[in-house]
PDB file of C-alpha atoms in Angstrom:
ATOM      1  CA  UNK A   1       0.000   0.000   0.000  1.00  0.00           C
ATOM      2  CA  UNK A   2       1.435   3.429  -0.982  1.00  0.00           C
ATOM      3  CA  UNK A   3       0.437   6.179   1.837  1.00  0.00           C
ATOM      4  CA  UNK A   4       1.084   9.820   0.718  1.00  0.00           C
ATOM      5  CA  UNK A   5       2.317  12.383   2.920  1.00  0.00           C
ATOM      6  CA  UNK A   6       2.493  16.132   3.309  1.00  0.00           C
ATOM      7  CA  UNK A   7       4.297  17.918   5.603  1.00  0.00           C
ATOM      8  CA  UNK A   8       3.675  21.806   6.983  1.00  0.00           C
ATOM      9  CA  UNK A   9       6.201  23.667   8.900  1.00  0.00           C
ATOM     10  CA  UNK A  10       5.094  24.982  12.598  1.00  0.00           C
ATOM     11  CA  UNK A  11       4.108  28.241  11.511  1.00  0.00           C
ATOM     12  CA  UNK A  12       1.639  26.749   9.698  1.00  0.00           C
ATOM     13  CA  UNK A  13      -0.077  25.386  12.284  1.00  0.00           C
ATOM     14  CA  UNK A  14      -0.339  28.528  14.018  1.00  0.00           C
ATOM     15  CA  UNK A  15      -0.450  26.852  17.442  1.00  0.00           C
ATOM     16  CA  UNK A  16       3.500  27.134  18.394  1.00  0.00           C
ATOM     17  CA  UNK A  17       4.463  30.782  19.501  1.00  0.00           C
ATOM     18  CA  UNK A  18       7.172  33.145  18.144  1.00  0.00           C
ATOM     19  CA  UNK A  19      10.091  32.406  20.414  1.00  0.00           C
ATOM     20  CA  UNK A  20       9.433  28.529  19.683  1.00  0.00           C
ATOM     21  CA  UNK A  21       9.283  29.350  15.809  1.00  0.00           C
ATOM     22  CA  UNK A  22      12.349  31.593  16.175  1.00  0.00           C
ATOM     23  CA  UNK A  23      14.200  28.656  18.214  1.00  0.00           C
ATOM     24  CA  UNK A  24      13.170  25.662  15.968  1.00  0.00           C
ATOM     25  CA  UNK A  25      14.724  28.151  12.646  1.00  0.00           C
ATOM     26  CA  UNK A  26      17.433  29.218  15.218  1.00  0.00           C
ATOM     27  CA  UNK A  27      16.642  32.756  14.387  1.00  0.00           C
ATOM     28  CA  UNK A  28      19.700  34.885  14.513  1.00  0.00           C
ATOM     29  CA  UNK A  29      17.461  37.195  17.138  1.00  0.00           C
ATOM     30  CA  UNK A  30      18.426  34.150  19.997  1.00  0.00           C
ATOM     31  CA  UNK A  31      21.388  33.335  19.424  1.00  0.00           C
ATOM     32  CA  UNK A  32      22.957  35.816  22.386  1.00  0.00           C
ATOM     33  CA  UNK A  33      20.777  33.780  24.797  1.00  0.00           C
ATOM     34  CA  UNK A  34      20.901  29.996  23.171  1.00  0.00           C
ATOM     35  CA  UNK A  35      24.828  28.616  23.150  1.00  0.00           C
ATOM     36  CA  UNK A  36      24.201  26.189  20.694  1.00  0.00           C
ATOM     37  CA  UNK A  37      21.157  24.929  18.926  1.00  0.00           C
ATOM     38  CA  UNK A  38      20.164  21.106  18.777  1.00  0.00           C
ATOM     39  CA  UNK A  39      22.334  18.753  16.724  1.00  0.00           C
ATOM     40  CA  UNK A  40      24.291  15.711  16.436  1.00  0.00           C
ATOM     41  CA  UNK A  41      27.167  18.626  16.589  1.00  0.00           C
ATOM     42  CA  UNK A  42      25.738  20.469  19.330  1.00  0.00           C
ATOM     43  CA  UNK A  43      26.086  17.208  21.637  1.00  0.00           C
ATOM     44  CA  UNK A  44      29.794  17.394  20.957  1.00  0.00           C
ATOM     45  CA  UNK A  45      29.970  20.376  22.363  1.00  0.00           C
ATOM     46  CA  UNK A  46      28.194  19.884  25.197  1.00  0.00           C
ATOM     47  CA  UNK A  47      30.449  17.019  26.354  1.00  0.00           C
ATOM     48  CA  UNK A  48      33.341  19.284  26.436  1.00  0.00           C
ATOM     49  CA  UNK A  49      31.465  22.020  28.176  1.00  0.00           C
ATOM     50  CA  UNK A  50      30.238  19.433  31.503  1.00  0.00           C
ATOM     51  CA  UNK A  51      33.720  18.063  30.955  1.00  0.00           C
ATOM     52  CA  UNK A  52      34.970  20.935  32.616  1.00  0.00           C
ATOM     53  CA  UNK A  53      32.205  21.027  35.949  1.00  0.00           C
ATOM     54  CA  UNK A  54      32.954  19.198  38.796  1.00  0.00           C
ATOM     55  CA  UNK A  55      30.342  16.879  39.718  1.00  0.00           C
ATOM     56  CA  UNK A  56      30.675  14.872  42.898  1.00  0.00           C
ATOM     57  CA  UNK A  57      29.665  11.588  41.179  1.00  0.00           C
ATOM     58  CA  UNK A  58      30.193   9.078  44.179  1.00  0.00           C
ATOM     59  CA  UNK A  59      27.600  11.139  46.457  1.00  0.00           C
ATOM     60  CA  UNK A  60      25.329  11.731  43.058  1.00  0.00           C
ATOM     61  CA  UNK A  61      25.660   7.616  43.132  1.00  0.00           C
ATOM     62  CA  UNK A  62      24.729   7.496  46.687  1.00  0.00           C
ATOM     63  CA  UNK A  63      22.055   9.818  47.198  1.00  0.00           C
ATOM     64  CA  UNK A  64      20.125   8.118  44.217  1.00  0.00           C
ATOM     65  CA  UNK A  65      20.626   4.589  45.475  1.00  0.00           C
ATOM     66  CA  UNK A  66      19.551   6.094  49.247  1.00  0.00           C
ATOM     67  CA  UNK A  67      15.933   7.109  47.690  1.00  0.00           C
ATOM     68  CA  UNK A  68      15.369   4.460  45.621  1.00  0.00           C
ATOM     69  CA  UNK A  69      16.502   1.880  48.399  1.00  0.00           C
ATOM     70  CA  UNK A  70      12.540   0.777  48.848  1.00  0.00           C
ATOM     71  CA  UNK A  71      11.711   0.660  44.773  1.00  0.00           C
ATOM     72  CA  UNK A  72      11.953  -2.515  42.909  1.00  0.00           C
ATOM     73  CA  UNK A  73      14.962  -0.656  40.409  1.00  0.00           C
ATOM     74  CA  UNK A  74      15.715  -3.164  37.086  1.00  0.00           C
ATOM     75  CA  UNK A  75      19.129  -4.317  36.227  1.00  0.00           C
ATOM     76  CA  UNK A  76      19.192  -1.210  33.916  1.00  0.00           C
ATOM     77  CA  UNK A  77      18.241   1.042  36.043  1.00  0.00           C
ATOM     78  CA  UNK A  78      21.100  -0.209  38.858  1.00  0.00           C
ATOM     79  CA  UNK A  79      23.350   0.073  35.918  1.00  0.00           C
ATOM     80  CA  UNK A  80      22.677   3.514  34.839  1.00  0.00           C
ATOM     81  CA  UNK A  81      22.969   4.720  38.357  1.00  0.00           C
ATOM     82  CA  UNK A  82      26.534   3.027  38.218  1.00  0.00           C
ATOM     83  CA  UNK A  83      27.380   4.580  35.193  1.00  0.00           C
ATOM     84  CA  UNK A  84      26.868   7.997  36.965  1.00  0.00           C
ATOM     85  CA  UNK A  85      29.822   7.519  38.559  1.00  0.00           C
ATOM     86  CA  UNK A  86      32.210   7.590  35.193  1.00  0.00           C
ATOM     87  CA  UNK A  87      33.200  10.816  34.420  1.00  0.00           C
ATOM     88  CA  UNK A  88      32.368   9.817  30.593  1.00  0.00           C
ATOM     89  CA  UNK A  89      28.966   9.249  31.523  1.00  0.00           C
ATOM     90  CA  UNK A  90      26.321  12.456  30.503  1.00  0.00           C
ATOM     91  CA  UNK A  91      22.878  12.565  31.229  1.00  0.00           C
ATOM     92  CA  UNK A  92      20.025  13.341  28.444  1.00  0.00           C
ATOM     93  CA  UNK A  93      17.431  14.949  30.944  1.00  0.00           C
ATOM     94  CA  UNK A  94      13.501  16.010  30.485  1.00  0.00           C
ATOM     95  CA  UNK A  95      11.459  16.975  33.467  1.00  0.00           C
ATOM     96  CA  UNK A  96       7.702  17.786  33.359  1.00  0.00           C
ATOM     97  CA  UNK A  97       5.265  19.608  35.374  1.00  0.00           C
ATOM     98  CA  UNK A  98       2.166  19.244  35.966  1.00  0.00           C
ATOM     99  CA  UNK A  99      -0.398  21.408  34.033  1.00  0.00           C
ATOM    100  CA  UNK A 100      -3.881  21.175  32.497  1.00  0.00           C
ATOM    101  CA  UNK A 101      -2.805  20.853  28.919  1.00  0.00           C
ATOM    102  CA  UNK A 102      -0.570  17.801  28.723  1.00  0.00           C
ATOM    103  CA  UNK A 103      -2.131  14.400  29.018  1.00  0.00           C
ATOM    104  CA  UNK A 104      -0.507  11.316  29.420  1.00  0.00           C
ATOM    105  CA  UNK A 105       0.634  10.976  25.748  1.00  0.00           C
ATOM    106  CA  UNK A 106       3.242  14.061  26.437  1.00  0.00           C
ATOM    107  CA  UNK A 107       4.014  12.613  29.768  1.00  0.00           C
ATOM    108  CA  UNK A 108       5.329   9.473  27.689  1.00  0.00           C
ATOM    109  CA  UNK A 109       6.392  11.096  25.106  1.00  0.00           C
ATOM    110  CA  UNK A 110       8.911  12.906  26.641  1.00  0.00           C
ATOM    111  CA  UNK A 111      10.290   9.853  28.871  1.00  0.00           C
ATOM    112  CA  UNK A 112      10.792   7.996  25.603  1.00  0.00           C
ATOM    113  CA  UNK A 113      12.297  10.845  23.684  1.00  0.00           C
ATOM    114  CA  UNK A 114      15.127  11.137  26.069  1.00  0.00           C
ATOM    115  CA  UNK A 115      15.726   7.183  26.443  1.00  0.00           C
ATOM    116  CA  UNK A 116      15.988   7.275  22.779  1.00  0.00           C
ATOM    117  CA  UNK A 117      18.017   9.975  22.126  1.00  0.00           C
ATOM    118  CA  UNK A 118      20.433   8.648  24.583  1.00  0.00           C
ATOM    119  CA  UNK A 119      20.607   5.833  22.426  1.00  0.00           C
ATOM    120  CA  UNK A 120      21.204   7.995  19.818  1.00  0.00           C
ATOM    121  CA  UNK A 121      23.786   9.898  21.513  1.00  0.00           C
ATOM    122  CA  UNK A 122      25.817   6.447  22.646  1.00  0.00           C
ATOM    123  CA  UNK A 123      25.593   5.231  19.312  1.00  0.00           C
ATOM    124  CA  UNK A 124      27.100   8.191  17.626  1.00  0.00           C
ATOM    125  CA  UNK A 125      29.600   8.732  20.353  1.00  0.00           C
ATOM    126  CA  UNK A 126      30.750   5.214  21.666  1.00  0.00           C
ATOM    127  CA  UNK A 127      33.354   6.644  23.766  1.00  0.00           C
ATOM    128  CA  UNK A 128      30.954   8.087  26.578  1.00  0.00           C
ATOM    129  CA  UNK A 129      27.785   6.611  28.140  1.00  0.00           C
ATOM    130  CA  UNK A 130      24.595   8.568  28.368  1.00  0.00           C
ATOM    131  CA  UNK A 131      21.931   7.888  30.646  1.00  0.00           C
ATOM    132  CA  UNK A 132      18.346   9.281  30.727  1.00  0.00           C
ATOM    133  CA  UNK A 133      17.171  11.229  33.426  1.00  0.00           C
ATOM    134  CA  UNK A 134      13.636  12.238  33.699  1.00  0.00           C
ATOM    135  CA  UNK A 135      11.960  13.864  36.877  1.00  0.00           C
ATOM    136  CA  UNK A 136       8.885  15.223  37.762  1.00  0.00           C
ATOM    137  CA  UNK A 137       8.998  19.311  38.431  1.00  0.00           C
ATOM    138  CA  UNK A 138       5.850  19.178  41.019  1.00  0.00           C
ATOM    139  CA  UNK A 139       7.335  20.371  44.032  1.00  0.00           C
ATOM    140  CA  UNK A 140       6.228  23.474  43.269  1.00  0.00           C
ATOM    141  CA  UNK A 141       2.413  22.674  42.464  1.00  0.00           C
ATOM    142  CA  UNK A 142      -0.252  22.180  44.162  1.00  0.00           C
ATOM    143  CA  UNK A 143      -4.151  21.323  42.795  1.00  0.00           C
ATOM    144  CA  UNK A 144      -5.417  24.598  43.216  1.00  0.00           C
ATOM    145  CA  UNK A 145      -2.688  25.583  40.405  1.00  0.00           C
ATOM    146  CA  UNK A 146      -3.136  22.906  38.741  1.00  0.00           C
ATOM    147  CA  UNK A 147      -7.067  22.587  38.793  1.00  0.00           C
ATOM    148  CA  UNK A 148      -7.991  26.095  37.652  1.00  0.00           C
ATOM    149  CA  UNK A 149      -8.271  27.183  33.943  1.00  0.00           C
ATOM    150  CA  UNK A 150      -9.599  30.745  33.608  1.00  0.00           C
ATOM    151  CA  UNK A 151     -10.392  31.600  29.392  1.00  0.00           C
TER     152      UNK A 151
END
């Protein structure tokens, strides 16, 4: 079966705003406040720059392994918490909080987009390790803030 498909750019859709039009062309206008824009390149570059931060891995190790001593972790889990503690190991992170306009689907989306792309990212650049990090920004929420839409 032959499917057709057309594409239309996100202006088109008119639902994205400005700034996230101007990012995804990586308007000139943003580059001042944006180091680098997303690509296989950009990754690269990134690397070097946490290269240079010092990060106490053993306690990162620790502290992670402390609050997840009661959770049934998988063997890939326990081994991406390991990995932490190599200083060629980067994280791919995406956090999400809670709103009225994301469902589920986004919720997952996002998980799996940054499990993937670290996939990606090892496969491209077998010399480092990257491990997905995704937590949940709702520390700051509460369902009054949540709970209310005003139109």
């Amino acid at each position: 079966m032959k499917i057709d498909a057309s594409y239309i750019s996100y202006s088109q859709t008119k639902s994205f705003s400005n700034l996230v039009e101007d990012y995804l062309d990586e308007a000139e206008s943003l580059k001042k406040q944006i180091h680098t824009f997303p690509s296989k390149e950009a990754v690269l570059h990134q690397i070097e720059r946490k290269k240079t931060q010092v990060i106490d891995r053993e306690l990162l190790c620790h502290v992670l392994n402390k609050q997840s001593a009661n959770c049934d972790l998988s063997e890939e889990v326990k081994s991406n918490i390991a990995l932490l503690k190599d200083e060629n190991t980067f994280t791919i992170c995406t956090a999400h909080q809670p709103n009225i306009f994301t469902g589920y689907l986004y919720f997952m989306y996002k998980i799996i987009h940054a499990i993937k792309l670290a996939i990606e990212c090892k496969q491209l650049y077998t010399a480092y390790n990257f491990v997905p990090v995704y937590y949940m920004g709702s520390e700051d929420n509460d369902i009054d803030e949540i709970g209310t839409f005003h139109y």
